[in-house]
Amino acid sequence: MSKRVLDNREIEKKVFEEIDRICGDNKIDYYRDISKNIGCSIYEVLCEIERVTDYNGLADIFSRSSGIERAEALKGKILEIRGNAIETDNAIYIWHYAYLNTLPKGKKVFIISRDVFSKLSFREISVYENLSSIKDWFIHKALNPAIKLNATDIHIVPGSGANMYKFFYRIMGDLKDVLTVGVKHGRSVSNMLMHWAKEFTPSLKFDENKRPQDGRIEVTRDVAGVPIDIRMSFIPRPNMEDIDIVCRLLYKIELKSESLQSLGFLDPHAKMLEGVAKRNKGIALVTGATGSGKSRTINTILSMISSSRNILTVEDPVEYILPNARQFQTFEWEEGSGRIHRIGFQDFGRAFKRHDPDVIFIGELRDKETVDAAFHLSKTGHLVFATLHASRATMVPELLLHDYNMSVDIISDNLTVVVNQALVKKLCRRCAVEKTAEISDYVVSMLKYPNARAAMNRLTGQKVYEPGRDTSCECSVFHNNLAISTGYTGRTVVAECISFSPEMFSDDKLSVPAMDDKTVAGYGNILTDTVEKIQRGLIDLSALERLL
């Protein structure tokens, strides 16, 4: 037991001596300087910025330096969570040696990694049942379970004519009813979220109860286990007391060496997009509905580009951390006079050309100013990626012409590739059940794509698969002991990828039917891609509903 009261300075010295050996060349002082300059801990520099080690490796170093045993998992009933320690009924778990001298006596101490600590410290536990803080209630009863279930959105909805608020999670594209609270509690949650969002969104007004407002919250790793940006939409109900709230959860993920095929792109499309990454100029657009995985596709392409090229991105927010890029985020601030300043996509787009870029990613083309900035960057010899809201790839030329007043010449000279994509549920191959496909005439009539009937004829009467309903399968997702999803293992992309050349615009015909005639025969469309994946048993017939 005496080892847990070792002098922290002695342990720190041992820790840094070992890290210095890992770094080599006495670089530990260099990393200390970085830490001071950017205002974060040296451990964040070593593990998250310079990647000298990771938090698991750091825990090993702490264990060897202090003589305290490592633990890979927590055991026992949690009694208290405070600072850098978790206390159970029979032990105390820490990730940071600096907490050693403040621990109560009489319990064995274990070292765990910071990653394990973060996950443990904010799981749903009984000790939080009677918390008075509504923010803590929201974190532990609504946000944390949503993170565990990989939900993309939390909907907080006042009951129509009832004394309640309902919470829904969007999981794999479907809304799931997960929680109901009284109207008083629901209004407290709404009020808390508006005040919390005000910290990051100066333009948000507490007393506005007649018009919709948007806000955002930055949730740190220490609060949620993983860093998250929450994008929020507040829409007042007519009674001006209740508010509909949707929280979009945007996880800040370090993009690993992921391939386009792993996202769901078939080889011909993946090779086309890999070719785009090698270009020196032009505009590549990824389109689709909100939440269709557009940013992930672009970031996956960017991760393939050599670090010898200067990659600049501006997003709202930054979702994926790219080691080979310099990433920026739109923001706003409030002057002392109350004036709100916003720095948006177009502002960064104009500034980027003075930072010697090779490749630029503009998060979203929302307005004419941003579109103008993107095309100007392409015209001046840069490769530009961006997202755009459009329901078809062949719709983009006409959209740029009529909605953003771009000339045909500018479009033809700069537009290189357009991807249109959607995310659909991926079948669990372990429990999928075989069936014979039956496609109704109604579904065929609703599919507004060229040659839709021919595509459906390829499926009718053929062997396809549907999700199994075996809740004992590993694919089943449970919440409060109820299976809320069975038969699927995440989502995959269905897409159309169209390569544009100047010759396609020579007749000045940019309508969707005209572009379909020029492109679909050679490249296919999102419907043919969906049919191909149904035939391969990757997805089921319900994926067609995403295209209606």
Coordinates of C-alpha atoms in Angstrom, one line a residue:
M1 CA 0.0 0.0 0.0
S2 CA 3.0 2.3 0.6
K3 CA 3.6 2.7 -3.1
R4 CA 0.5 4.7 -3.6
V5 CA 2.0 7.6 -1.6
L6 CA 5.1 7.9 -3.6
D7 CA 6.2 11.5 -4.2
N8 CA 4.5 12.7 -7.4
R9 CA 7.7 14.6 -8.5
E10 CA 9.7 11.4 -8.3
I11 CA 7.2 9.5 -10.4
E12 CA 7.0 12.4 -12.9
K13 CA 10.7 12.3 -13.2
K14 CA 10.7 8.6 -13.9
V15 CA 7.8 8.9 -16.4
F16 CA 9.6 11.6 -18.4
E17 CA 12.9 9.8 -18.4
E18 CA 11.2 6.8 -20.0
I19 CA 9.2 8.9 -22.5
D20 CA 12.5 10.7 -23.3
R21 CA 14.0 7.4 -24.2
I22 CA 11.0 6.7 -26.5
C23 CA 11.3 10.1 -28.1
G24 CA 15.0 10.1 -28.6
D25 CA 17.2 13.1 -29.2
N26 CA 16.1 14.7 -25.9
K27 CA 12.9 15.9 -27.5
I28 CA 10.9 16.0 -24.3
D29 CA 11.7 19.6 -23.7
Y30 CA 10.6 20.4 -27.3
Y31 CA 7.2 18.7 -26.5
R32 CA 7.0 20.7 -23.2
D33 CA 7.4 23.9 -25.2
I34 CA 4.6 22.9 -27.6
S35 CA 2.4 22.1 -24.6
K36 CA 3.0 25.6 -23.1
N37 CA 2.5 27.4 -26.5
I38 CA -0.8 25.8 -27.3
G39 CA -2.2 25.6 -23.8
C40 CA -2.8 21.9 -23.4
S41 CA -1.2 19.2 -21.3
I42 CA 2.0 17.6 -22.4
Y43 CA 0.2 14.2 -22.4
E44 CA -2.2 15.5 -25.1
V45 CA 0.9 16.6 -27.1
L46 CA 2.6 13.2 -26.7
C47 CA -0.5 11.1 -27.3
E48 CA -2.8 13.1 -29.6
I49 CA -0.6 15.6 -31.5
E50 CA 2.9 14.1 -31.9
R51 CA 1.7 10.5 -31.3
V52 CA 4.9 9.5 -29.5
T53 CA 2.8 7.0 -27.6
D54 CA -0.9 6.5 -26.9
Y55 CA -2.8 6.7 -23.6
N56 CA -2.5 2.9 -23.2
G57 CA 1.2 3.1 -23.6
L58 CA 1.3 6.0 -21.2
A59 CA -0.5 3.9 -18.6
D60 CA 2.1 1.2 -18.9
I61 CA 4.8 3.8 -18.3
F62 CA 3.0 5.2 -15.2
S63 CA 2.6 1.6 -13.9
R64 CA 6.3 0.8 -14.3
S65 CA 7.4 4.2 -12.8
S66 CA 5.1 4.0 -9.8
G67 CA 5.0 0.3 -9.2
I68 CA 1.2 0.3 -9.2
E69 CA -0.6 -2.5 -11.0
R70 CA -2.3 -2.0 -14.4
A71 CA -6.0 -2.8 -14.8
E72 CA -7.7 -3.3 -18.1
A73 CA -11.2 -3.1 -16.8
L74 CA -13.0 -1.7 -13.7
K75 CA -14.5 -4.1 -11.2
G76 CA -17.0 -3.5 -8.4
K77 CA -19.8 -1.1 -7.9
I78 CA -19.0 2.5 -8.6
L79 CA -19.3 4.8 -5.6
E80 CA -17.9 8.1 -6.8
I81 CA -16.3 9.7 -9.9
R82 CA -14.1 12.7 -9.2
G83 CA -11.3 14.4 -11.0
N84 CA -9.0 11.8 -12.4
A85 CA -10.2 8.9 -10.2
I86 CA -13.1 6.4 -10.1
E87 CA -13.8 4.8 -6.7
T88 CA -15.6 1.5 -6.4
D89 CA -16.5 -0.5 -3.3
N90 CA -13.1 -2.2 -3.2
A91 CA -10.6 -0.2 -5.3
I92 CA -9.6 3.1 -6.8
Y93 CA -8.8 3.5 -10.5
I94 CA -6.7 6.4 -11.8
W95 CA -5.2 7.3 -15.1
H96 CA -3.0 10.2 -13.9
Y97 CA -0.3 9.8 -11.3
A98 CA -0.8 13.4 -10.0
Y99 CA -3.9 12.2 -8.2
L100 CA -2.0 9.7 -6.0
N101 CA -1.3 11.8 -3.0
T102 CA -5.0 12.9 -2.6
L103 CA -6.5 9.4 -2.5
P104 CA -8.2 8.1 0.6
K105 CA -6.4 5.3 2.5
G106 CA -7.4 1.7 2.8
K107 CA -8.2 0.8 -0.8
K108 CA -6.0 -0.8 -3.5
V109 CA -5.1 1.5 -6.3
F110 CA -5.0 0.5 -10.0
I111 CA -3.8 2.5 -13.1
I112 CA -6.0 2.4 -16.2
S113 CA -5.6 4.2 -19.5
R114 CA -7.3 7.5 -20.1
D115 CA -9.4 6.0 -22.8
V116 CA -10.8 3.3 -20.5
F117 CA -11.3 6.0 -17.8
S118 CA -13.3 8.2 -20.1
K119 CA -15.6 5.3 -21.1
L120 CA -16.1 4.2 -17.6
S121 CA -16.6 7.6 -16.0
F122 CA -19.6 8.5 -18.1
R123 CA -21.5 5.3 -18.5
E124 CA -25.0 5.2 -17.0
I125 CA -24.7 4.3 -13.3
S126 CA -27.1 4.3 -10.4
V127 CA -25.2 6.9 -8.5
Y128 CA -26.6 9.5 -10.8
E129 CA -30.3 8.7 -10.2
N130 CA -30.8 11.6 -7.9
L131 CA -28.5 14.3 -9.4
S132 CA -30.0 17.8 -9.1
S133 CA -28.2 19.1 -12.1
I134 CA -30.3 18.9 -15.3
K135 CA -27.1 19.1 -17.4
D136 CA -25.7 16.0 -15.6
W137 CA -29.0 14.3 -16.1
F138 CA -29.0 15.0 -19.8
I139 CA -25.4 13.8 -20.2
H140 CA -25.9 10.5 -18.3
K141 CA -29.5 9.7 -19.2
A142 CA -29.7 11.0 -22.8
L143 CA -26.4 11.8 -24.4
N144 CA -24.3 8.9 -23.0
P145 CA -26.7 6.2 -24.0
A146 CA -27.0 7.7 -27.5
I147 CA -23.2 7.6 -27.8
K148 CA -23.2 3.9 -26.8
L149 CA -25.8 3.1 -29.4
N150 CA -23.9 5.1 -32.1
A151 CA -27.0 7.3 -32.6
T152 CA -26.6 10.1 -35.1
D153 CA -29.3 12.4 -33.7
I154 CA -31.3 12.9 -30.5
H155 CA -34.9 14.3 -31.0
I156 CA -36.5 15.9 -28.0
V157 CA -40.2 16.3 -28.8
P158 CA -43.0 17.8 -26.7
G159 CA -46.0 15.4 -26.6
S160 CA -49.0 16.7 -28.6
G161 CA -51.7 17.5 -26.1
A162 CA -50.0 15.4 -23.4
N163 CA -48.0 16.2 -20.3
M164 CA -44.7 14.7 -21.5
Y165 CA -41.6 15.1 -23.6
K166 CA -40.4 12.1 -25.7
F167 CA -36.7 11.4 -26.6
F168 CA -35.9 9.6 -29.8
Y169 CA -32.6 8.4 -31.2
R170 CA -31.8 8.0 -34.8
I171 CA -30.0 4.7 -35.1
M172 CA -28.9 3.4 -38.5
G173 CA -31.3 5.8 -40.1
D174 CA -34.4 4.8 -38.1
L175 CA -36.0 6.8 -35.2
K176 CA -36.3 4.8 -32.0
D177 CA -38.5 5.9 -29.1
V178 CA -36.2 5.5 -26.0
L179 CA -37.3 7.8 -23.2
T180 CA -40.3 9.7 -21.8
V181 CA -40.2 12.4 -19.2
G182 CA -42.8 14.8 -17.7
V183 CA -43.4 18.1 -19.3
K184 CA -41.8 20.1 -16.5
H185 CA -38.6 18.1 -16.8
G186 CA -38.7 18.3 -20.6
R187 CA -38.9 22.1 -20.4
S188 CA -36.0 22.2 -18.0
V189 CA -33.9 20.1 -20.4
S190 CA -34.9 22.5 -23.3
N191 CA -33.9 25.6 -21.2
M192 CA -30.6 24.0 -20.1
L193 CA -29.7 23.1 -23.7
M194 CA -30.4 26.7 -24.9
H195 CA -28.2 28.1 -22.1
W196 CA -25.4 25.6 -22.8
A197 CA -25.6 26.3 -26.6
K198 CA -25.4 30.0 -25.9
E199 CA -21.8 29.5 -24.6
F200 CA -20.8 28.5 -28.1
T201 CA -23.4 30.4 -30.2
P202 CA -23.5 34.1 -29.2
S203 CA -26.3 34.8 -31.7
L204 CA -28.7 32.5 -29.8
K205 CA -31.4 34.4 -27.9
F206 CA -33.0 33.0 -24.8
D207 CA -36.2 35.1 -25.1
E208 CA -36.9 34.2 -28.7
N209 CA -40.0 32.0 -28.7
K210 CA -41.5 32.7 -32.2
R211 CA -38.8 31.7 -34.7
P212 CA -36.5 28.7 -35.2
Q213 CA -32.9 29.1 -34.0
D214 CA -29.7 27.1 -34.5
G215 CA -27.0 26.5 -31.9
R216 CA -24.0 24.3 -31.2
I217 CA -22.3 22.7 -28.2
E218 CA -18.7 21.4 -28.0
V219 CA -18.5 18.4 -25.7
T220 CA -15.0 17.4 -24.6
R221 CA -13.5 14.0 -24.2
D222 CA -13.7 14.4 -20.5
V223 CA -17.5 14.8 -20.6
A224 CA -18.5 12.3 -23.2
G225 CA -15.6 9.8 -23.5
V226 CA -15.0 11.1 -27.1
P227 CA -15.0 14.7 -28.3
I228 CA -18.3 15.6 -30.0
D229 CA -19.8 18.6 -31.6
I230 CA -23.6 18.8 -31.2
R231 CA -25.4 20.8 -33.8
M232 CA -28.8 21.9 -32.5
S233 CA -32.0 23.1 -34.0
F234 CA -34.7 24.8 -31.8
I235 CA -38.2 25.2 -33.2
P236 CA -40.8 26.8 -30.8
R237 CA -44.3 25.2 -30.6
P238 CA -47.3 27.5 -31.1
N239 CA -47.9 27.7 -27.3
M240 CA -44.5 29.4 -27.1
E241 CA -43.7 27.3 -24.0
D242 CA -42.5 24.1 -25.6
I243 CA -39.6 23.6 -28.1
D244 CA -38.8 20.9 -30.5
I245 CA -35.1 20.2 -30.4
V246 CA -32.9 18.0 -32.6
C247 CA -29.3 17.4 -31.6
R248 CA -27.0 16.1 -34.3
L249 CA -24.1 14.2 -32.8
L250 CA -20.9 14.8 -34.8
Y251 CA -18.1 12.6 -33.4
K252 CA -14.6 14.0 -33.9
I253 CA -12.9 10.9 -35.2
E254 CA -9.3 10.4 -36.3
L255 CA -9.6 8.9 -39.7
K256 CA -7.8 5.6 -39.9
S257 CA -6.4 4.1 -43.1
E258 CA -9.9 3.5 -44.4
S259 CA -10.6 2.6 -48.1
L260 CA -13.5 3.8 -50.2
Q261 CA -14.5 0.1 -50.6
S262 CA -14.9 -0.2 -46.9
L263 CA -17.4 2.6 -47.0
G264 CA -19.4 0.7 -49.6
F265 CA -18.1 2.0 -53.0
L266 CA -17.8 -0.7 -55.6
D267 CA -14.4 -1.0 -57.4
P268 CA -15.2 1.1 -60.5
H269 CA -16.4 4.0 -58.4
A270 CA -13.6 3.7 -55.9
K271 CA -11.0 3.8 -58.7
M272 CA -12.6 6.9 -60.2
L273 CA -12.5 8.7 -56.9
E274 CA -8.9 7.6 -56.3
G275 CA -8.0 9.1 -59.7
V276 CA -9.6 12.4 -58.6
A277 CA -7.3 12.5 -55.6
K278 CA -4.3 12.6 -58.0
R279 CA -5.6 15.6 -60.0
N280 CA -4.1 19.1 -59.6
K281 CA -7.2 21.2 -60.3
G282 CA -10.9 21.0 -60.8
I283 CA -13.9 20.6 -58.5
A284 CA -15.2 17.3 -57.1
L285 CA -18.6 17.5 -55.4
V286 CA -20.3 15.0 -53.1
T287 CA -24.1 15.4 -52.8
G288 CA -26.8 13.7 -50.8
A289 CA -29.2 14.4 -48.0
T290 CA -28.2 15.5 -44.5
G291 CA -26.5 12.5 -42.8
S292 CA -25.7 10.6 -45.9
G293 CA -22.0 10.3 -45.2
K294 CA -20.7 13.0 -47.6
S295 CA -18.0 14.4 -45.3
R296 CA -16.7 10.9 -44.5
T297 CA -16.4 10.1 -48.2
I298 CA -14.4 13.3 -48.9
N299 CA -12.2 12.9 -45.9
T300 CA -11.4 9.3 -46.9
I301 CA -10.3 10.6 -50.3
L302 CA -8.2 13.4 -48.7
S303 CA -6.5 10.8 -46.4
M304 CA -5.1 9.1 -49.5
I305 CA -3.4 12.3 -50.7
S306 CA 0.4 12.6 -50.1
S307 CA 1.4 14.8 -47.2
S308 CA 3.8 16.6 -49.6
R309 CA 0.7 18.4 -50.9
N310 CA -0.8 21.2 -48.8
I311 CA -4.3 20.3 -47.8
L312 CA -6.6 22.9 -46.2
T313 CA -10.1 22.2 -45.0
V314 CA -12.9 24.3 -43.5
E315 CA -15.9 22.5 -42.1
D316 CA -18.9 23.1 -39.8
P317 CA -17.7 21.4 -37.7
V318 CA -14.5 19.4 -38.2
E319 CA -15.7 15.8 -37.9
Y320 CA -12.7 13.7 -38.9
I321 CA -9.1 14.4 -37.9
L322 CA -6.7 14.2 -40.8
P323 CA -3.0 14.0 -39.9
N324 CA -2.0 15.1 -43.4
A325 CA -4.2 18.3 -43.5
R326 CA -4.6 21.7 -41.8
Q327 CA -8.2 21.9 -40.7
F328 CA -10.3 24.9 -39.7
Q329 CA -13.8 25.4 -38.4
T330 CA -16.4 28.1 -39.0
F331 CA -17.2 30.2 -36.0
E332 CA -18.8 33.3 -34.6
W333 CA -18.1 35.7 -31.7
E334 CA -19.7 38.6 -30.0
E335 CA -18.2 42.0 -29.5
G336 CA -18.6 43.9 -26.2
S337 CA -21.2 46.1 -28.0
G338 CA -23.3 43.0 -28.7
R339 CA -22.5 42.8 -32.4
I340 CA -22.2 39.2 -33.7
H341 CA -19.4 38.3 -36.1
R342 CA -19.5 35.2 -38.3
I343 CA -16.6 33.7 -40.2
G344 CA -18.1 31.3 -42.7
F345 CA -17.0 29.0 -45.6
Q346 CA -16.7 31.9 -48.1
D347 CA -14.4 33.8 -45.7
F348 CA -12.0 30.9 -45.4
G349 CA -12.3 30.1 -49.1
R350 CA -11.0 33.6 -49.9
A351 CA -8.2 33.4 -47.3
F352 CA -7.0 29.9 -48.4
K353 CA -5.6 31.1 -51.7
R354 CA -3.0 33.1 -49.8
H355 CA -1.9 30.0 -47.9
D356 CA -0.2 28.2 -50.8
P357 CA -2.8 25.3 -51.0
D358 CA -2.7 22.3 -53.3
V359 CA -6.0 20.8 -52.2
I360 CA -9.0 22.5 -50.5
F361 CA -12.1 21.1 -48.9
I362 CA -15.0 23.5 -48.4
G363 CA -17.5 21.8 -46.1
E364 CA -20.6 22.9 -47.8
L365 CA -21.6 25.1 -50.8
R366 CA -24.5 26.9 -49.1
D367 CA -24.7 30.2 -51.0
K368 CA -23.6 31.9 -54.2
E369 CA -20.6 33.6 -52.4
T370 CA -19.2 30.2 -51.3
V371 CA -19.8 28.7 -54.8
D372 CA -18.0 31.6 -56.4
A373 CA -15.1 31.2 -54.0
A374 CA -14.9 27.4 -54.7
F375 CA -14.9 27.9 -58.5
H376 CA -12.4 30.7 -58.3
L377 CA -10.0 28.5 -56.4
S378 CA -10.4 25.8 -59.1
K379 CA -9.8 28.3 -61.9
T380 CA -6.6 29.4 -60.2
G381 CA -5.2 25.9 -60.3
H382 CA -6.3 24.1 -57.1
L383 CA -8.1 20.8 -56.5
V384 CA -11.3 21.6 -54.6
F385 CA -13.7 19.2 -52.8
A386 CA -17.0 20.3 -51.5
T387 CA -20.5 19.0 -50.5
L388 CA -23.8 20.2 -52.0
H389 CA -27.4 19.4 -51.3
A390 CA -28.8 17.7 -54.5
S391 CA -30.8 14.5 -54.9
R392 CA -29.0 13.3 -58.1
A393 CA -25.5 13.7 -59.5
T394 CA -26.9 14.7 -63.0
M395 CA -28.9 17.5 -61.3
V396 CA -25.8 19.4 -60.3
P397 CA -24.9 21.2 -63.6
E398 CA -28.5 22.6 -63.9
L399 CA -28.4 23.5 -60.2
L400 CA -25.1 25.4 -60.6
L401 CA -26.5 27.2 -63.7
H402 CA -29.9 28.3 -62.4
D403 CA -29.5 28.5 -58.6
Y404 CA -26.0 29.9 -58.4
N405 CA -25.7 31.7 -61.7
M406 CA -22.6 29.9 -62.9
S407 CA -21.9 30.1 -66.6
V408 CA -21.9 27.0 -68.7
D409 CA -18.2 27.7 -69.6
I410 CA -17.1 27.9 -66.0
I411 CA -19.0 24.7 -65.1
S412 CA -17.6 22.8 -68.1
D413 CA -14.0 23.9 -67.4
N414 CA -14.0 23.1 -63.7
L415 CA -16.6 20.4 -62.8
T416 CA -14.8 17.0 -62.8
V417 CA -16.7 14.5 -60.7
V418 CA -20.0 14.5 -58.8
V419 CA -20.9 11.7 -56.3
N420 CA -24.4 11.3 -55.1
Q421 CA -24.8 9.0 -52.2
A422 CA -27.1 7.6 -49.5
L423 CA -26.6 5.4 -46.5
V424 CA -28.6 2.2 -46.2
K425 CA -28.6 -0.5 -43.6
K426 CA -26.1 -3.4 -44.2
L427 CA -27.4 -6.9 -43.7
C428 CA -25.9 -9.2 -41.0
R429 CA -24.7 -12.1 -43.2
R430 CA -24.8 -14.4 -40.1
C431 CA -28.6 -14.3 -39.6
A432 CA -29.9 -13.0 -43.0
V433 CA -32.8 -15.0 -44.4
E434 CA -33.2 -15.9 -48.1
K435 CA -36.4 -15.0 -49.9
T436 CA -37.8 -14.4 -53.4
A437 CA -37.9 -10.8 -54.5
E438 CA -41.3 -9.3 -55.3
I439 CA -41.4 -5.7 -56.5
S440 CA -44.8 -3.9 -56.8
D441 CA -45.7 -1.7 -59.7
Y442 CA -46.2 1.1 -57.2
V443 CA -42.6 1.0 -56.2
V444 CA -41.5 0.9 -59.9
S445 CA -43.6 4.0 -60.6
M446 CA -42.2 5.9 -57.7
L447 CA -38.5 5.3 -58.7
K448 CA -37.8 8.4 -60.8
Y449 CA -34.7 7.1 -62.5
P450 CA -33.9 6.2 -66.1
N451 CA -34.6 2.5 -66.8
A452 CA -36.2 1.9 -63.4
R453 CA -38.4 -0.9 -64.7
A454 CA -35.5 -2.7 -66.3
A455 CA -33.6 -2.5 -63.0
M456 CA -36.5 -3.9 -61.1
N457 CA -36.9 -6.7 -63.6
R458 CA -33.4 -7.8 -62.7
L459 CA -34.6 -8.4 -59.1
T460 CA -38.2 -9.7 -59.6
G461 CA -38.3 -13.4 -58.9
Q462 CA -34.6 -13.6 -57.9
K463 CA -33.1 -14.8 -54.7
V464 CA -32.4 -11.9 -52.3
Y465 CA -32.0 -11.6 -48.5
E466 CA -33.9 -10.0 -45.7
P467 CA -32.8 -9.3 -42.1
G468 CA -33.1 -12.2 -39.6
R469 CA -35.0 -11.6 -36.3
D470 CA -32.9 -13.7 -34.0
T471 CA -32.2 -11.4 -31.0
S472 CA -29.5 -13.8 -29.8
C473 CA -27.3 -12.8 -32.9
E474 CA -24.4 -10.5 -32.2
C475 CA -25.9 -7.9 -34.6
S476 CA -28.8 -7.1 -32.2
V477 CA -28.7 -3.7 -30.5
F478 CA -30.3 -3.5 -27.0
H479 CA -31.5 -0.5 -25.0
N480 CA -33.0 -1.0 -21.5
N481 CA -33.1 -4.8 -22.3
L482 CA -35.2 -4.3 -25.4
A483 CA -33.9 -5.1 -28.9
I484 CA -34.2 -1.9 -30.9
S485 CA -32.4 -3.2 -34.0
T486 CA -31.9 -6.8 -35.3
G487 CA -30.5 -8.1 -38.5
Y488 CA -28.2 -5.3 -39.5
T489 CA -24.5 -4.5 -38.9
G490 CA -24.3 -0.8 -39.5
R491 CA -24.7 1.1 -42.8
T492 CA -23.1 1.2 -46.2
V493 CA -23.0 3.6 -49.1
V494 CA -25.1 3.3 -52.3
A495 CA -23.9 5.8 -54.8
E496 CA -23.6 7.1 -58.3
C497 CA -20.3 8.6 -59.5
I498 CA -20.4 10.7 -62.7
S499 CA -17.2 12.0 -64.4
F500 CA -17.8 15.2 -66.3
S501 CA -15.8 16.4 -69.3
P502 CA -16.1 19.7 -71.3
E503 CA -17.6 17.8 -74.3
M504 CA -20.7 17.0 -72.3
F505 CA -21.5 20.7 -72.1
S506 CA -20.8 21.6 -75.7
D507 CA -24.6 21.6 -76.6
D508 CA -25.5 23.9 -73.6
K509 CA -28.1 21.3 -72.5
L510 CA -27.7 20.9 -68.8
S511 CA -31.2 19.6 -67.8
V512 CA -31.3 16.4 -65.7
P513 CA -32.8 14.3 -68.6
A514 CA -30.1 15.6 -71.0
M515 CA -27.3 14.8 -68.5
D516 CA -28.8 11.4 -67.9
D517 CA -28.7 10.7 -71.6
K518 CA -25.0 11.7 -71.7
T519 CA -23.8 9.9 -68.6
V520 CA -26.0 7.1 -67.1
A521 CA -25.3 4.6 -69.9
G522 CA -21.6 4.8 -69.1
Y523 CA -21.6 5.2 -65.4
G524 CA -24.9 3.9 -64.1
N525 CA -26.9 5.6 -61.4
I526 CA -27.6 5.2 -57.7
L527 CA -30.5 2.8 -58.5
T528 CA -28.3 0.4 -60.5
D529 CA -25.7 0.5 -57.7
T530 CA -28.4 -0.4 -55.1
V531 CA -29.7 -3.2 -57.2
E532 CA -26.2 -4.6 -57.6
K533 CA -25.7 -4.6 -53.8
I534 CA -29.1 -6.3 -53.2
Q535 CA -28.1 -9.0 -55.7
R536 CA -24.9 -9.5 -53.8
G537 CA -26.7 -9.9 -50.5
L538 CA -25.1 -6.8 -48.9
I539 CA -28.4 -5.0 -48.4
D540 CA -32.1 -5.8 -48.5
L541 CA -35.1 -4.6 -50.6
S542 CA -35.9 -1.9 -48.0
A543 CA -32.9 0.0 -49.4
L544 CA -35.0 1.0 -52.3
E545 CA -37.1 3.1 -50.0
R546 CA -34.2 5.4 -49.6
L547 CA -34.4 6.3 -53.3
L548 CA -38.1 7.1 -53.4

